[in-house]
mmCIF file of C-alpha atoms in Angstrom:
data_model
loop_
_atom_site.group_PDB
_atom_site.id
_atom_site.type_symbol
_atom_site.label_atom_id
_atom_site.label_comp_id
_atom_site.label_asym_id
_atom_site.label_seq_id
_atom_site.Cartn_x
_atom_site.Cartn_y
_atom_site.Cartn_z
ATOM 1 C CA MET A 207 23.589 -12.280 -5.094
ATOM 2 C CA THR A 208 20.494 -10.274 -6.036
ATOM 3 C CA THR A 209 20.003 -6.881 -7.605
ATOM 4 C CA ASP A 210 17.136 -4.417 -7.399
ATOM 5 C CA CYS A 211 14.363 -4.322 -9.976
ATOM 6 C CA PHE A 212 12.966 -0.995 -11.134
ATOM 7 C CA VAL A 213 9.895 0.209 -13.013
ATOM 8 C CA TYR A 214 11.150 2.282 -15.942
ATOM 9 C CA ALA A 215 8.010 2.938 -17.969
ATOM 10 C CA SER A 216 4.502 1.701 -18.633
ATOM 11 C CA ALA A 217 1.670 1.952 -21.110
ATOM 12 C CA ARG A 218 -1.867 0.717 -21.451
ATOM 13 C CA THR A 219 -4.736 0.957 -23.852
ATOM 14 C CA PRO A 220 -7.886 2.796 -22.913
ATOM 15 C CA PHE A 221 -10.224 0.286 -21.293
ATOM 16 C CA GLY A 222 -13.326 -0.360 -23.370
ATOM 17 C CA ARG A 223 -16.793 -1.369 -22.256
ATOM 18 C CA PHE A 224 -18.177 -4.852 -22.920
ATOM 19 C CA GLY A 225 -19.328 -4.783 -26.520
ATOM 20 C CA GLY A 226 -17.934 -1.264 -26.877
ATOM 21 C CA ALA A 227 -15.224 0.464 -28.874
ATOM 22 C CA LEU A 228 -12.632 -2.315 -28.489
ATOM 23 C CA ALA A 229 -15.024 -5.180 -29.197
ATOM 24 C CA GLY A 230 -13.682 -5.584 -32.718
ATOM 25 C CA VAL A 231 -10.037 -5.846 -31.620
ATOM 26 C CA ARG A 232 -8.465 -9.226 -30.928
ATOM 27 C CA PRO A 233 -6.843 -9.640 -27.499
ATOM 28 C CA ASP A 234 -3.460 -10.473 -28.990
ATOM 29 C CA ASP A 235 -3.578 -7.190 -30.924
ATOM 30 C CA LEU A 236 -4.498 -5.304 -27.745
ATOM 31 C CA ALA A 237 -1.538 -6.958 -26.034
ATOM 32 C CA ALA A 238 0.817 -5.965 -28.828
ATOM 33 C CA THR A 239 -0.385 -2.352 -28.626
ATOM 34 C CA ALA A 240 0.389 -2.073 -24.907
ATOM 35 C CA LEU A 241 3.719 -3.869 -25.291
ATOM 36 C CA ARG A 242 4.776 -1.601 -28.143
ATOM 37 C CA GLY A 243 3.595 1.464 -26.213
ATOM 38 C CA ALA A 244 5.808 0.655 -23.229
ATOM 39 C CA LEU A 245 8.862 -0.068 -25.371
ATOM 40 C CA ASP A 246 8.437 3.144 -27.362
ATOM 41 C CA LYS A 247 9.231 5.021 -24.142
ATOM 42 C CA ALA A 248 12.741 3.569 -24.217
ATOM 43 C CA PRO A 249 13.749 4.313 -27.836
ATOM 44 C CA SER A 250 17.426 3.527 -27.271
ATOM 45 C CA LEU A 251 16.650 -0.065 -26.237
ATOM 46 C CA ASP A 252 17.676 -2.791 -28.657
ATOM 47 C CA PRO A 253 14.629 -5.091 -28.471
ATOM 48 C CA ALA A 254 16.911 -8.087 -28.784
ATOM 49 C CA GLU A 255 18.111 -7.284 -25.245
ATOM 50 C CA ILE A 256 14.686 -8.034 -23.724
ATOM 51 C CA GLY A 257 15.231 -11.109 -21.586
ATOM 52 C CA ASP A 258 11.596 -12.118 -21.319
ATOM 53 C CA VAL A 259 8.015 -10.956 -21.747
ATOM 54 C CA VAL A 260 5.672 -12.156 -18.990
ATOM 55 C CA TRP A 261 2.005 -11.647 -19.788
ATOM 56 C CA GLY A 262 -1.152 -12.108 -17.731
ATOM 57 C CA ASN A 263 -4.400 -13.457 -19.138
ATOM 58 C CA ALA A 264 -7.315 -14.861 -17.177
ATOM 59 C CA ASN A 265 -9.608 -16.504 -19.717
ATOM 60 C CA GLY A 266 -7.375 -17.733 -22.515
ATOM 61 C CA ALA A 267 -10.044 -19.818 -24.182
ATOM 62 C CA GLY A 268 -10.402 -17.867 -27.427
ATOM 63 C CA GLU A 269 -8.082 -15.851 -29.665
ATOM 64 C CA ASP A 270 -5.711 -15.517 -26.693
ATOM 65 C CA ASN A 271 -5.375 -19.280 -26.239
ATOM 66 C CA ARG A 272 -1.901 -19.968 -27.700
ATOM 67 C CA ASN A 273 0.367 -18.186 -25.187
ATOM 68 C CA VAL A 274 -0.804 -14.637 -25.807
ATOM 69 C CA GLY A 275 2.443 -13.270 -24.333
ATOM 70 C CA ARG A 276 4.430 -14.796 -27.168
ATOM 71 C CA MET A 277 1.775 -13.681 -29.658
ATOM 72 C CA ALA A 278 2.183 -10.105 -28.395
ATOM 73 C CA VAL A 279 5.945 -10.287 -28.947
ATOM 74 C CA LEU A 280 5.510 -11.389 -32.540
ATOM 75 C CA LEU A 281 2.662 -9.002 -33.370
ATOM 76 C CA ALA A 282 4.557 -6.057 -31.841
ATOM 77 C CA GLY A 283 7.348 -6.652 -34.357
ATOM 78 C CA LEU A 284 9.997 -7.697 -31.840
ATOM 79 C CA PRO A 285 12.799 -10.049 -32.861
ATOM 80 C CA THR A 286 11.784 -13.695 -32.872
ATOM 81 C CA SER A 287 14.580 -14.249 -30.332
ATOM 82 C CA VAL A 288 12.547 -12.463 -27.632
ATOM 83 C CA PRO A 289 10.734 -15.074 -25.532
ATOM 84 C CA GLY A 290 7.271 -14.676 -24.041
ATOM 85 C CA THR A 291 5.147 -16.538 -21.535
ATOM 86 C CA THR A 292 1.616 -16.249 -20.222
ATOM 87 C CA VAL A 293 0.579 -16.551 -16.580
ATOM 88 C CA ASN A 294 -2.910 -17.032 -15.197
ATOM 89 C CA ARG A 295 -3.861 -15.998 -11.680
ATOM 90 C CA LEU A 296 -7.294 -14.814 -12.810
ATOM 91 C CA CYS A 297 -7.833 -11.140 -11.882
ATOM 92 C CA GLY A 298 -4.285 -10.925 -10.542
ATOM 93 C CA SER A 299 -2.614 -12.275 -13.671
ATOM 94 C CA SER A 300 -0.718 -9.170 -14.758
ATOM 95 C CA LEU A 301 0.244 -8.246 -11.195
ATOM 96 C CA ASP A 302 1.586 -11.788 -10.953
ATOM 97 C CA ALA A 303 3.436 -11.085 -14.217
ATOM 98 C CA VAL A 304 5.031 -7.976 -12.687
ATOM 99 C CA MET A 305 6.027 -9.982 -9.629
ATOM 100 C CA THR A 306 7.495 -12.772 -11.752
ATOM 101 C CA GLY A 307 9.306 -10.299 -13.989
ATOM 102 C CA SER A 308 10.771 -8.452 -11.006
ATOM 103 C CA ARG A 309 12.126 -11.703 -9.580
ATOM 104 C CA THR A 310 13.690 -12.494 -12.958
ATOM 105 C CA VAL A 311 15.544 -9.181 -12.856
ATOM 106 C CA GLU A 312 16.512 -9.508 -9.193
ATOM 107 C CA THR A 313 18.063 -12.926 -9.718
ATOM 108 C CA GLY A 314 20.078 -11.692 -12.675
ATOM 109 C CA ASP A 315 18.367 -13.944 -15.200
ATOM 110 C CA ALA A 316 17.559 -10.863 -17.299
ATOM 111 C CA ASP A 317 18.319 -7.146 -17.189
ATOM 112 C CA VAL A 318 15.157 -6.130 -19.057
ATOM 113 C CA VAL A 319 11.724 -7.726 -18.761
ATOM 114 C CA VAL A 320 8.331 -6.515 -19.945
ATOM 115 C CA ALA A 321 5.385 -7.581 -17.796
ATOM 116 C CA GLY A 322 1.760 -6.954 -18.593
ATOM 117 C CA GLY A 323 -1.580 -8.462 -19.376
ATOM 118 C CA VAL A 324 -4.635 -8.436 -21.577
ATOM 119 C CA GLU A 325 -8.288 -9.380 -21.576
ATOM 120 C CA SER A 326 -11.073 -9.049 -24.077
ATOM 121 C CA MET A 327 -14.086 -9.991 -22.031
ATOM 122 C CA THR A 328 -16.273 -9.120 -25.008
ATOM 123 C CA ARG A 329 -14.555 -11.722 -27.177
ATOM 124 C CA ALA A 330 -14.310 -14.469 -24.541
ATOM 125 C CA PRO A 331 -15.959 -17.450 -26.254
ATOM 126 C CA TRP A 332 -18.497 -20.045 -25.203
ATOM 127 C CA VAL A 333 -16.996 -23.466 -24.576
ATOM 128 C CA LEU A 334 -18.261 -27.033 -24.626
ATOM 129 C CA PRO A 335 -16.805 -29.862 -22.548
ATOM 130 C CA LYS A 336 -15.595 -32.809 -24.582
ATOM 131 C CA PRO A 337 -17.905 -35.833 -24.358
ATOM 132 C CA SER A 338 -16.550 -38.925 -22.631
ATOM 133 C CA ARG A 339 -17.327 -40.956 -25.752
ATOM 134 C CA GLY A 340 -18.217 -40.269 -29.343
ATOM 135 C CA PHE A 341 -21.622 -39.306 -30.721
ATOM 136 C CA PRO A 342 -23.604 -38.466 -27.551
ATOM 137 C CA ALA A 343 -27.351 -38.439 -28.176
ATOM 138 C CA GLY A 344 -28.289 -35.628 -25.795
ATOM 139 C CA ASP A 345 -28.028 -31.856 -25.992
ATOM 140 C CA ALA A 346 -24.873 -29.959 -25.012
ATOM 141 C CA THR A 347 -24.723 -26.625 -23.182
ATOM 142 C CA ALA A 348 -22.295 -23.885 -24.221
ATOM 143 C CA VAL A 349 -20.717 -22.151 -21.232
ATOM 144 C CA SER A 350 -19.587 -18.505 -21.307
ATOM 145 C CA THR A 351 -15.944 -17.959 -20.369
ATOM 146 C CA THR A 352 -16.399 -14.227 -19.747
ATOM 147 C CA LEU A 353 -16.428 -14.247 -15.947
ATOM 148 C CA GLY A 354 -16.754 -16.470 -12.925
ATOM 149 C CA TRP A 355 -16.976 -20.185 -12.223
ATOM 150 C CA ARG A 356 -17.550 -22.577 -15.104
ATOM 151 C CA LEU A 357 -17.602 -26.358 -15.495
ATOM 152 C CA VAL A 358 -17.412 -26.606 -11.699
ATOM 153 C CA ASN A 359 -16.010 -29.763 -10.168
ATOM 154 C CA GLU A 360 -18.784 -31.413 -8.157
ATOM 155 C CA ARG A 361 -16.297 -32.199 -5.384
ATOM 156 C CA MET A 362 -15.960 -28.486 -4.594
ATOM 157 C CA PRO A 363 -17.894 -27.466 -1.451
ATOM 158 C CA ARG A 364 -20.971 -25.486 -2.457
ATOM 159 C CA GLU A 365 -20.074 -22.487 -0.273
ATOM 160 C CA TRP A 366 -16.818 -22.051 -2.209
ATOM 161 C CA THR A 367 -18.484 -21.826 -5.606
ATOM 162 C CA VAL A 368 -21.063 -19.107 -5.068
ATOM 163 C CA SER A 369 -21.033 -16.333 -7.652
ATOM 164 C CA LEU A 370 -18.578 -13.474 -7.257
ATOM 165 C CA GLY A 371 -21.470 -11.167 -6.476
ATOM 166 C CA GLU A 372 -22.972 -13.427 -3.839
ATOM 167 C CA ALA A 373 -19.527 -13.818 -2.288
ATOM 168 C CA ASN A 374 -19.375 -10.064 -1.850
ATOM 169 C CA GLU A 375 -22.923 -9.899 -0.500
ATOM 170 C CA LEU A 376 -21.691 -12.337 2.147
ATOM 171 C CA LEU A 377 -18.763 -10.013 2.842
ATOM 172 C CA ALA A 378 -21.146 -7.086 3.232
ATOM 173 C CA ASP A 379 -23.166 -9.147 5.722
ATOM 174 C CA GLU A 380 -20.048 -10.204 7.620
ATOM 175 C CA LEU A 381 -18.621 -6.711 8.000
ATOM 176 C CA GLY A 382 -21.809 -4.673 8.068
ATOM 177 C CA ILE A 383 -20.945 -2.548 5.030
ATOM 178 C CA SER A 384 -24.047 -0.675 3.906
ATOM 179 C CA ARG A 385 -25.376 0.026 0.421
ATOM 180 C CA ASP A 386 -24.886 3.746 1.106
ATOM 181 C CA ARG A 387 -21.149 3.294 1.738
ATOM 182 C CA GLN A 388 -20.787 1.199 -1.402
ATOM 183 C CA ASP A 389 -22.594 3.722 -3.589
ATOM 184 C CA ALA A 390 -20.565 6.607 -2.151
ATOM 185 C CA PHE A 391 -17.329 4.747 -2.878
ATOM 186 C CA ALA A 392 -18.417 3.941 -6.435
ATOM 187 C CA ALA A 393 -19.478 7.512 -7.186
ATOM 188 C CA ALA A 394 -16.129 8.795 -5.930
ATOM 189 C CA SER A 395 -14.350 6.383 -8.273
ATOM 190 C CA HIS A 396 -16.098 7.874 -11.313
ATOM 191 C CA VAL A 397 -15.629 11.474 -10.217
ATOM 192 C CA SER A 398 -11.934 10.942 -9.416
ATOM 193 C CA ALA A 399 -11.247 9.116 -12.682
ATOM 194 C CA ALA A 400 -12.910 11.856 -14.730
ATOM 195 C CA ALA A 401 -10.983 14.551 -12.863
ATOM 196 C CA ALA A 402 -7.703 12.697 -13.381
ATOM 197 C CA TRP A 403 -8.312 12.435 -17.117
ATOM 198 C CA ASP A 404 -9.263 16.120 -17.280
ATOM 199 C CA ALA A 405 -6.065 17.024 -15.431
ATOM 200 C CA GLY A 406 -3.942 15.042 -17.909
ATOM 201 C CA ARG A 407 -2.877 12.408 -15.393
ATOM 202 C CA TYR A 408 -3.391 9.570 -17.853
ATOM 203 C CA ASP A 409 -2.131 11.266 -20.999
ATOM 204 C CA ASP A 410 1.345 9.725 -20.744
ATOM 205 C CA LEU A 411 0.116 6.349 -19.514
ATOM 206 C CA VAL A 412 -2.440 5.475 -22.200
ATOM 207 C CA VAL A 413 -1.713 4.703 -25.855
ATOM 208 C CA ALA A 414 -4.255 4.630 -28.658
ATOM 209 C CA VAL A 415 -5.381 1.381 -30.231
ATOM 210 C CA PRO A 416 -4.824 1.552 -34.014
ATOM 211 C CA GLY A 417 -8.043 1.934 -35.966
ATOM 212 C CA VAL A 418 -10.167 2.654 -32.896
ATOM 213 C CA ASP A 419 -11.651 6.020 -31.971
ATOM 214 C CA LEU A 420 -11.305 5.827 -28.189
ATOM 215 C CA ASP A 421 -9.305 8.451 -26.316
ATOM 216 C CA ARG A 422 -10.324 7.658 -22.733
ATOM 217 C CA ASP A 423 -11.561 4.778 -20.641
ATOM 218 C CA GLU A 424 -15.014 4.150 -22.004
ATOM 219 C CA GLY A 425 -16.958 3.419 -18.827
ATOM 220 C CA ILE A 426 -16.306 6.576 -16.798
ATOM 221 C CA ARG A 427 -19.476 8.454 -15.820
ATOM 222 C CA PRO A 428 -18.415 11.843 -14.447
ATOM 223 C CA ASP A 429 -21.951 12.705 -13.378
ATOM 224 C CA SER A 430 -22.216 9.720 -11.019
ATOM 225 C CA SER A 431 -23.430 10.480 -7.511
ATOM 226 C CA PRO A 432 -24.555 8.456 -4.516
ATOM 227 C CA ALA A 433 -28.091 9.616 -5.255
ATOM 228 C CA SER A 434 -28.049 8.420 -8.864
ATOM 229 C CA LEU A 435 -26.509 5.072 -7.899
ATOM 230 C CA ALA A 436 -29.082 4.598 -5.150
ATOM 231 C CA GLY A 437 -31.764 4.170 -7.811
ATOM 232 C CA LEU A 438 -30.235 1.004 -9.257
ATOM 233 C CA LYS A 439 -31.666 -2.400 -8.372
ATOM 234 C CA PRO A 440 -29.574 -5.085 -6.643
ATOM 235 C CA VAL A 441 -28.238 -7.725 -9.024
ATOM 236 C CA PHE A 442 -27.482 -10.781 -6.920
ATOM 237 C CA ARG A 443 -30.164 -10.715 -4.208
ATOM 238 C CA PRO A 444 -33.607 -9.072 -4.271
ATOM 239 C CA ASP A 445 -32.743 -7.341 -1.013
ATOM 240 C CA GLY A 446 -29.005 -7.121 -1.630
ATOM 241 C CA THR A 447 -26.581 -4.204 -1.713
ATOM 242 C CA ILE A 448 -24.553 -4.854 -4.868
ATOM 243 C CA THR A 449 -25.681 -3.248 -8.126
ATOM 244 C CA ALA A 450 -24.259 -2.693 -11.582
ATOM 245 C CA GLY A 451 -23.223 0.736 -10.335
ATOM 246 C CA ASN A 452 -21.107 -0.274 -7.337
ATOM 247 C CA ALA A 453 -19.271 -3.173 -8.968
ATOM 248 C CA SER A 454 -16.664 -3.159 -11.700
ATOM 249 C CA PRO A 455 -17.985 -3.709 -15.242
ATOM 250 C CA LEU A 456 -16.885 -6.165 -17.932
ATOM 251 C CA ASN A 457 -14.110 -4.665 -20.051
ATOM 252 C CA ASP A 458 -11.507 -5.025 -22.787
ATOM 253 C CA GLY A 459 -7.926 -3.721 -22.603
ATOM 254 C CA ALA A 460 -4.224 -4.349 -22.126
ATOM 255 C CA SER A 461 -1.403 -2.913 -20.023
ATOM 256 C CA ALA A 462 2.389 -3.244 -19.877
ATOM 257 C CA VAL A 463 5.219 -2.341 -17.491
ATOM 258 C CA LEU A 464 8.874 -2.080 -18.501
ATOM 259 C CA LEU A 465 11.095 -3.536 -15.764
ATOM 260 C CA GLY A 466 14.866 -3.510 -15.520
ATOM 261 C CA SER A 467 17.940 -3.599 -13.351
ATOM 262 C CA GLU A 468 20.110 -0.613 -12.474
ATOM 263 C CA ALA A 469 22.532 -1.800 -15.153
ATOM 264 C CA ALA A 470 19.752 -1.549 -17.743
ATOM 265 C CA ARG A 471 19.574 2.226 -17.350
ATOM 266 C CA SER A 472 22.214 2.862 -20.004
ATOM 267 C CA SER A 473 20.672 0.577 -22.609
ATOM 268 C CA LEU A 474 17.163 1.865 -21.954
ATOM 269 C CA GLY A 475 18.261 5.485 -22.127
ATOM 270 C CA ILE A 476 15.784 6.555 -19.431
ATOM 271 C CA ASP A 477 15.852 6.775 -15.653
ATOM 272 C CA PRO A 478 13.860 4.443 -13.434
ATOM 273 C CA VAL A 479 10.724 5.662 -11.706
ATOM 274 C CA ALA A 480 10.270 3.223 -8.840
ATOM 275 C CA ARG A 481 11.900 0.232 -7.165
ATOM 276 C CA VAL A 482 9.996 -2.972 -6.507
ATOM 277 C CA ALA A 483 10.475 -3.116 -2.746
ATOM 278 C CA GLY A 484 8.127 -5.877 -1.602
ATOM 279 C CA ARG A 485 5.741 -8.526 -2.894
ATOM 280 C CA ALA A 486 3.279 -10.950 -1.372
ATOM 281 C CA ALA A 487 0.519 -13.407 -2.183
ATOM 282 C CA TYR A 488 -2.165 -14.477 0.247
ATOM 283 C CA ALA A 489 -5.065 -16.925 0.139
ATOM 284 C CA LEU A 490 -8.195 -17.656 2.162
ATOM 285 C CA GLU A 491 -11.603 -19.259 1.675
ATOM 286 C CA PRO A 492 -12.725 -18.825 -1.961
ATOM 287 C CA GLN A 493 -15.931 -16.964 -1.091
ATOM 288 C CA ARG A 494 -13.930 -14.377 0.927
ATOM 289 C CA PHE A 495 -11.645 -13.484 -1.983
ATOM 290 C CA GLY A 496 -12.523 -9.795 -1.803
ATOM 291 C CA PHE A 497 -10.792 -9.464 1.556
ATOM 292 C CA ALA A 498 -7.563 -11.213 0.496
ATOM 293 C CA PRO A 499 -5.679 -7.999 -0.490
ATOM 294 C CA VAL A 500 -5.648 -6.961 3.186
ATOM 295 C CA GLU A 501 -3.100 -9.507 4.311
ATOM 296 C CA ALA A 502 -1.276 -9.592 0.954
ATOM 297 C CA ALA A 503 -0.525 -5.871 1.353
ATOM 298 C CA ASN A 504 0.364 -6.236 5.035
ATOM 299 C CA ARG A 505 2.917 -8.928 4.149
ATOM 300 C CA ALA A 506 4.334 -7.002 1.192
ATOM 301 C CA LEU A 507 4.913 -3.992 3.446
ATOM 302 C CA GLN A 508 6.621 -6.165 6.030
ATOM 303 C CA ARG A 509 8.946 -7.529 3.356
ATOM 304 C CA ALA A 510 9.698 -3.985 2.225
ATOM 305 C CA GLY A 511 10.631 -3.106 5.794
ATOM 306 C CA ILE A 512 8.006 -0.391 6.253
ATOM 307 C CA GLY A 513 4.504 0.023 7.688
ATOM 308 C CA TRP A 514 1.211 1.581 6.683
ATOM 309 C CA ALA A 515 2.153 4.893 8.268
ATOM 310 C CA ASP A 516 4.909 5.234 5.630
ATOM 311 C CA VAL A 517 2.564 4.742 2.667
ATOM 312 C CA GLY A 518 1.687 7.801 0.594
ATOM 313 C CA ALA A 519 -0.358 6.210 -2.218
ATOM 314 C CA VAL A 520 -2.438 3.057 -2.690
ATOM 315 C CA GLU A 521 -3.857 1.578 -5.868
ATOM 316 C CA LEU A 522 -6.438 -1.091 -5.043
ATOM 317 C CA ASN A 523 -8.279 -2.753 -7.887
ATOM 318 C CA GLU A 524 -11.970 -2.160 -7.297
ATOM 319 C CA ALA A 525 -13.658 -5.443 -8.144
ATOM 320 C CA PHE A 526 -16.623 -4.462 -5.966
ATOM 321 C CA ALA A 527 -17.139 -1.388 -3.820
ATOM 322 C CA VAL A 528 -17.906 -3.545 -0.794
ATOM 323 C CA GLN A 529 -14.602 -5.415 -0.862
ATOM 324 C CA SER A 530 -12.706 -2.204 -1.547
ATOM 325 C CA VAL A 531 -14.303 -0.502 1.451
ATOM 326 C CA ALA A 532 -13.537 -3.560 3.559
ATOM 327 C CA CYS A 533 -9.869 -3.534 2.586
ATOM 328 C CA VAL A 534 -9.440 0.187 3.160
ATOM 329 C CA ASP A 535 -11.136 -0.046 6.555
ATOM 330 C CA ALA A 536 -8.709 -2.796 7.575
ATOM 331 C CA TRP A 537 -5.669 -0.826 6.409
ATOM 332 C CA LEU A 538 -6.804 2.284 8.251
ATOM 333 C CA GLU A 539 -6.875 0.183 11.408
ATOM 334 C CA ARG A 540 -3.293 -0.847 10.668
ATOM 335 C CA GLY A 541 -2.079 2.747 10.292
ATOM 336 C CA LEU A 542 -2.867 3.986 6.777
ATOM 337 C CA ALA A 543 -2.994 7.749 7.221
ATOM 338 C CA ASP A 544 -5.964 8.715 5.088
ATOM 339 C CA ARG A 545 -8.724 7.080 3.048
ATOM 340 C CA GLY A 546 -8.015 9.654 0.332
ATOM 341 C CA LEU A 547 -4.653 8.017 -0.403
ATOM 342 C CA VAL A 548 -6.515 5.133 -2.069
ATOM 343 C CA ASN A 549 -7.291 5.403 -5.794
ATOM 344 C CA ALA A 550 -6.969 9.173 -5.955
ATOM 345 C CA TRP A 551 -7.151 8.980 -9.753
ATOM 346 C CA GLY A 552 -10.183 6.700 -9.796
ATOM 347 C CA GLY A 553 -10.407 2.941 -9.812
ATOM 348 C CA ALA A 554 -11.754 -0.062 -11.655
ATOM 349 C CA ILE A 555 -15.421 0.671 -10.960
ATOM 350 C CA ALA A 556 -14.992 3.653 -13.283
ATOM 351 C CA ILE A 557 -11.900 2.832 -15.338
ATOM 352 C CA GLY A 558 -12.766 -0.806 -15.900
ATOM 353 C CA HIS A 559 -11.510 -4.256 -14.974
ATOM 354 C CA PRO A 560 -10.357 -6.301 -17.989
ATOM 355 C CA LEU A 561 -9.248 -9.208 -15.826
ATOM 356 C CA GLY A 562 -5.773 -10.006 -17.101
ATOM 357 C CA ALA A 563 -4.816 -6.346 -17.594
ATOM 358 C CA SER A 564 -5.799 -4.849 -14.251
ATOM 359 C CA GLY A 565 -2.755 -5.767 -12.152
ATOM 360 C CA ALA A 566 -0.274 -4.034 -14.419
ATOM 361 C CA ARG A 567 -2.693 -1.106 -14.643
ATOM 362 C CA VAL A 568 -2.606 -0.512 -10.891
ATOM 363 C CA VAL A 569 1.221 -0.753 -10.878
ATOM 364 C CA SER A 570 1.439 1.734 -13.728
ATOM 365 C CA THR A 571 -0.900 4.187 -12.024
ATOM 366 C CA LEU A 572 0.832 3.778 -8.670
ATOM 367 C CA ALA A 573 4.258 4.565 -10.117
ATOM 368 C CA ALA A 574 2.869 7.675 -11.822
ATOM 369 C CA ARG A 575 1.107 8.803 -8.656
ATOM 370 C CA LEU A 576 4.258 8.447 -6.566
ATOM 371 C CA VAL A 577 6.051 10.822 -8.931
ATOM 372 C CA ALA A 578 3.173 13.295 -9.281
ATOM 373 C CA GLU A 579 2.438 13.377 -5.560
ATOM 374 C CA ARG A 580 6.100 13.262 -4.490
ATOM 375 C CA ALA A 581 5.398 10.310 -2.222
ATOM 376 C CA ARG A 582 8.083 7.789 -1.398
ATOM 377 C CA TRP A 583 6.155 4.564 -0.765
ATOM 378 C CA GLY A 584 3.100 3.050 -2.428
ATOM 379 C CA VAL A 585 1.092 -0.173 -2.504
ATOM 380 C CA ALA A 586 -0.638 -1.840 -5.456
ATOM 381 C CA ALA A 587 -3.073 -4.616 -4.536
ATOM 382 C CA ILE A 588 -5.729 -6.772 -6.140
ATOM 383 C CA CYS A 589 -8.277 -9.386 -5.117
ATOM 384 C CA ILE A 590 -8.595 -12.600 -7.077
ATOM 385 C CA GLY A 591 -11.503 -15.003 -7.489
ATOM 386 C CA VAL A 592 -11.212 -18.387 -5.765
ATOM 387 C CA GLY A 593 -9.771 -16.760 -2.670
ATOM 388 C CA GLN A 594 -6.481 -15.015 -3.372
ATOM 389 C CA GLY A 595 -4.875 -11.585 -3.229
ATOM 390 C CA LEU A 596 -1.607 -10.058 -4.441
ATOM 391 C CA ALA A 597 0.258 -6.897 -3.483
ATOM 392 C CA VAL A 598 3.398 -5.067 -4.548
ATOM 393 C CA VAL A 599 5.190 -2.234 -2.728
ATOM 394 C CA LEU A 600 6.945 0.418 -4.830
ATOM 395 C CA GLU A 601 9.527 2.975 -3.707
ATOM 396 C CA ASN A 602 9.788 6.243 -5.611
ATOM 397 C CA VAL A 603 13.407 6.633 -6.771
ATOM 398 C CA THR A 604 13.037 9.945 -8.573
ATOM 399 C CA ASP A 605 14.560 13.155 -7.224
ATOM 400 C CA GLY A 606 11.160 14.415 -6.134
ATOM 401 C CA ALA A 607 10.497 11.636 -3.597
ATOM 402 C CA SER A 608 9.887 12.873 -0.054
#
């Protein structure tokens, strides 16, 4: 017998730029800040009642290497009896954590679970492969673990291991998505994110990082426009369409979502916001990863028993403008009512994309949007390098749902 899983609360840090305000903060400390921020919204909860902490982390080669989920539990001051685990599905890690945590609640293995994720892309280290035997005479090359393929297996087909940017240039070629459309999408992300912050939309979702003077997401440029972005040079091809302005940046940050059963309401002392109504994972060729959220979301909606015409809000992680445009185009063909339902409060191109934290960030924002916009159904989706996508459907369970 299964029970429903609900989103009760969430919290995240501001997202910092690569080398920016959060560069001096360890990832395990960022994780603890987000975890503590989510739990502080349920002050009647006895932390010893937390059944598990499931944490996403994509790189995990530096200060986050020893199960950063468990490190977050300990650094947040929770009882040592609270377990913690770390999951890695690259960019989808913390959305995977939410999905795993929701299943844990639904099966009755725990009434309260915290799911989240963290990434410090600034502090991701360089790594060296171990030599096959001692005392090699030649030079060794340090490899950055910040982003993308590394130490690639030579048995992998070459077309699978192109850079993330080149993969999305291929997607632009395949679907005929112009530079103009990408720049317009990116500019709208910045303008919408700035407007959402100005309107106080993120005030209750974001918690300060101790010792850091950062009140908002650091990468938002409210004066962005298609015209200003048009002046940037392509990054991956001399004649390409992808620039630093229409792709997500490198970032640092953490996010957390407090999940629980209906029975947990009394111990948490707060009412749930949304029900986890559907989940799905989908995979395709690695170089087409940007398009994977399309079918992941379609399948999650099917499992929730609804269609795109029922959806009132979408949070799609914006890895690149081109793949975001491609996904939205496909969903509009399937019945999504309006392009404006997607990322109304801005997206990752403006807010930032600290890999392991982004999935829980889109869930957190989606739940808040459903309440603020009085919408009943919403979709959170994310693309994942090496050819995967994840999606979660939420149902607004507050009195204001329409």
